[in-house]
């Protein structure tokens, strides 16, 4: 069993929809939780990070962490075709190493 | 605004050859990381530098792999005697653990 599980998708939604992306994890020692966006054949781009539990909002993006359930989410409001990409969750318990999920492919249809 | 840069962007090599990749991190970042990503998977941690010191290596990093960061600036990742299983995207990142900024990657194809 992988430390971080993420549904690979693809997830297809119409433009303007609210998108919900999720990851589950097994290591209760994880403290930092990140979301990255990766376009095809590009490096991952950091969207936002959260420390421990709680919510964080940045523009159209909201990240939630529920440590009791070992579950994190990323919500995208008013989704745009330019949001079409692979979304990777990542977590860390230490000072250096990120553990990534396998990514969810998102397609926002015009 | 200069981000993390990596060279070359693509490398095709024959099995058994040696290859070397370069990473130039964001200038003020002391920490530098190497990851490997295969198709349909998330990046996997390979190694980590704090300035010029290599502080951690994954068991994924076999004896054929070596990484350096002389003078705590750019870093190189060398793969000796490449195998087809080494074909992947090699990603470099710099920054704190919770704010790692990735470069565009070097795509390696071993034929």
XYZ file of C-alpha atoms in Angstrom:
221
model
C 0.000 0.000 0.000
C 1.315 3.421 -0.952
C 1.760 6.067 1.742
C -0.289 8.531 -0.315
C -3.236 7.500 -2.462
C -4.758 9.669 -5.157
C -7.436 8.822 -7.707
C -5.763 9.053 -11.148
C -8.916 10.238 -12.924
C -9.309 11.594 -15.467
C -11.852 13.978 -14.023
C -13.825 15.852 -16.682
C -15.942 18.859 -15.728
C -17.621 21.737 -17.605
C -16.156 25.209 -17.392
C -17.340 27.045 -14.281
C -17.806 23.896 -12.200
C -16.427 23.417 -8.694
C -13.733 20.768 -8.714
C -12.872 18.593 -5.737
C -9.561 16.732 -5.689
C -8.606 14.426 -2.846
C -5.807 12.383 -1.328
C -5.680 9.936 1.528
C -2.578 8.968 3.448
C -1.457 6.454 6.011
C 1.431 8.150 7.829
C 0.130 10.091 10.805
C 3.503 11.849 11.133
C 2.903 13.989 8.036
C 2.824 17.671 9.022
C 3.028 19.597 5.755
C 0.533 19.125 2.944
C 1.066 20.577 -0.503
C -0.753 20.749 -3.816
C 1.106 20.995 -7.093
C -0.167 21.486 -10.630
C 1.703 19.883 -13.494
C 1.115 20.553 -17.164
C 2.161 17.944 -19.676
C 5.944 17.601 -19.961
C 6.555 20.403 -17.458
C 7.799 20.487 -13.886
C 5.305 20.604 -10.987
C 4.165 24.082 -9.934
C 3.434 24.733 -6.259
C -0.144 25.926 -5.751
C -0.351 26.059 -1.964
C 0.657 24.356 1.241
C -0.952 23.814 4.621
C 0.691 23.055 7.920
C -1.143 20.529 10.106
C -4.954 20.676 10.000
C -7.300 23.344 8.758
C -8.220 25.270 5.658
C -6.334 27.657 3.447
C -7.705 29.782 0.634
C -5.873 31.430 -2.249
C -8.033 32.970 -4.939
C -10.107 30.239 -6.577
C -8.254 27.505 -4.679
C -9.050 26.150 -1.208
C -7.032 23.439 0.527
C -8.413 21.414 3.428
C -6.617 19.012 5.742
C -8.387 16.565 8.050
C -5.671 14.811 10.006
C -8.149 12.753 12.021
C -9.330 11.127 8.791
C -5.937 11.313 7.049
C -7.626 13.064 4.150
C -6.789 16.234 2.232
C -8.716 18.085 -0.434
C -8.218 20.819 -2.996
C -11.243 22.718 -4.253
C -11.160 24.804 -7.420
C -13.995 27.269 -7.887
C -15.121 28.616 -11.257
C -12.890 26.155 -13.074
C -11.331 27.291 -16.360
C -9.998 25.334 -19.343
C -6.541 26.587 -18.343
C -6.918 24.586 -15.115
C -6.702 21.394 -17.183
C -3.604 19.654 -15.849
C -2.492 16.920 -13.473
C -2.834 17.813 -9.801
C -0.405 16.239 -7.383
C -0.740 16.150 -3.634
C 2.472 15.950 -1.615
C 3.217 15.515 2.070
C 6.168 15.677 4.397
C 6.997 14.648 7.931
C 10.592 15.829 7.809
C 12.788 18.667 6.775
C 13.435 17.590 3.225
C 11.506 14.777 1.585
C 8.146 15.118 -0.132
C 5.973 12.060 -0.678
C 3.746 12.549 -3.708
C 0.509 11.011 -4.792
C 0.332 9.680 -8.335
C -1.689 12.668 -9.531
C -5.229 13.289 -10.771
C -5.757 14.380 -14.368
C -8.307 17.181 -14.653
C -9.984 18.246 -17.886
C -12.138 21.371 -17.872
C -14.341 21.437 -20.967
C -15.162 24.859 -22.518
C 12.440 36.339 -11.685
C 14.687 33.362 -12.344
C 13.336 30.035 -11.262
C 15.043 26.665 -11.157
C 16.692 25.769 -14.445
C 17.776 22.359 -15.684
C 19.918 21.278 -18.596
C 19.628 19.536 -20.890
C 15.858 19.397 -21.248
C 16.013 16.152 -23.183
C 18.669 13.466 -23.365
C 18.628 10.338 -25.491
C 21.392 7.870 -24.768
C 22.256 4.286 -25.475
C 22.237 1.681 -22.762
C 25.572 1.538 -20.981
C 26.503 5.180 -21.578
C 27.035 7.732 -18.817
C 24.908 10.874 -18.609
C 25.103 14.012 -16.487
C 22.366 16.511 -15.749
C 22.725 19.990 -14.312
C 20.435 21.956 -12.017
C 20.711 25.646 -11.177
C 18.516 26.409 -8.157
C 16.964 29.714 -7.158
C 19.994 31.682 -6.004
C 19.024 32.316 -2.383
C 17.954 28.727 -1.685
C 20.281 26.611 0.455
C 18.326 23.404 -0.027
C 18.293 21.475 -3.281
C 16.468 18.241 -4.086
C 16.464 15.693 -6.887
C 13.405 13.635 -7.792
C 12.587 11.125 -10.500
C 9.185 10.877 -12.179
C 7.941 8.127 -14.449
C 4.822 8.259 -16.606
C 1.616 8.311 -14.616
C 3.386 8.583 -11.266
C 4.249 11.383 -8.903
C 7.860 12.433 -8.364
C 9.953 10.158 -6.138
C 12.646 11.585 -3.873
C 16.244 10.758 -4.793
C 18.544 12.994 -2.772
C 18.843 16.275 -0.864
C 21.561 18.884 -0.329
C 21.874 21.532 2.334
C 24.421 23.886 0.794
C 27.205 21.586 -0.461
C 26.452 18.723 1.937
C 24.476 15.751 0.635
C 22.379 14.901 3.693
C 20.073 12.169 2.472
C 19.918 9.623 -0.306
C 16.994 7.402 -1.201
C 17.489 3.691 -1.638
C 16.308 4.387 -5.198
C 19.714 5.966 -5.763
C 21.797 2.949 -6.695
C 25.581 2.928 -6.853
C 25.341 3.985 -10.492
C 23.921 7.346 -9.454
C 25.977 10.158 -7.974
C 25.064 13.724 -7.187
C 27.199 16.693 -6.274
C 26.706 20.303 -5.354
C 30.112 21.964 -5.332
C 30.258 25.240 -3.438
C 26.586 24.971 -2.648
C 25.498 26.444 -5.952
C 24.482 24.338 -8.955
C 24.137 20.577 -8.715
C 24.869 17.698 -11.054
C 23.331 14.247 -11.196
C 25.317 11.585 -13.003
C 24.078 8.165 -14.023
C 26.731 5.647 -14.993
C 26.114 2.632 -17.218
C 22.554 3.664 -17.980
C 19.826 1.039 -18.142
C 16.450 1.191 -19.874
C 14.805 1.383 -16.469
C 16.522 4.735 -15.924
C 14.263 6.320 -18.544
C 12.291 8.961 -16.668
C 11.944 12.673 -16.020
C 14.608 13.885 -13.570
C 13.399 16.878 -11.594
C 15.347 19.310 -9.481
C 13.770 21.523 -6.829
C 14.994 24.125 -4.368
C 13.529 25.809 -1.296
C 12.201 24.794 2.085
C 10.506 21.423 2.469
C 7.020 22.921 2.274
C 7.870 25.343 -0.529
C 9.872 23.375 -3.046
C 10.053 25.003 -6.462
C 10.666 22.641 -9.320
C 12.567 23.097 -12.520
C 11.256 21.962 -15.912
C 13.030 18.616 -15.651
C 15.380 16.628 -17.840
C 13.674 13.868 -19.793
C 16.008 10.890 -20.198
C 15.387 8.194 -22.766
C 17.666 5.161 -22.718
C 17.540 3.126 -25.927
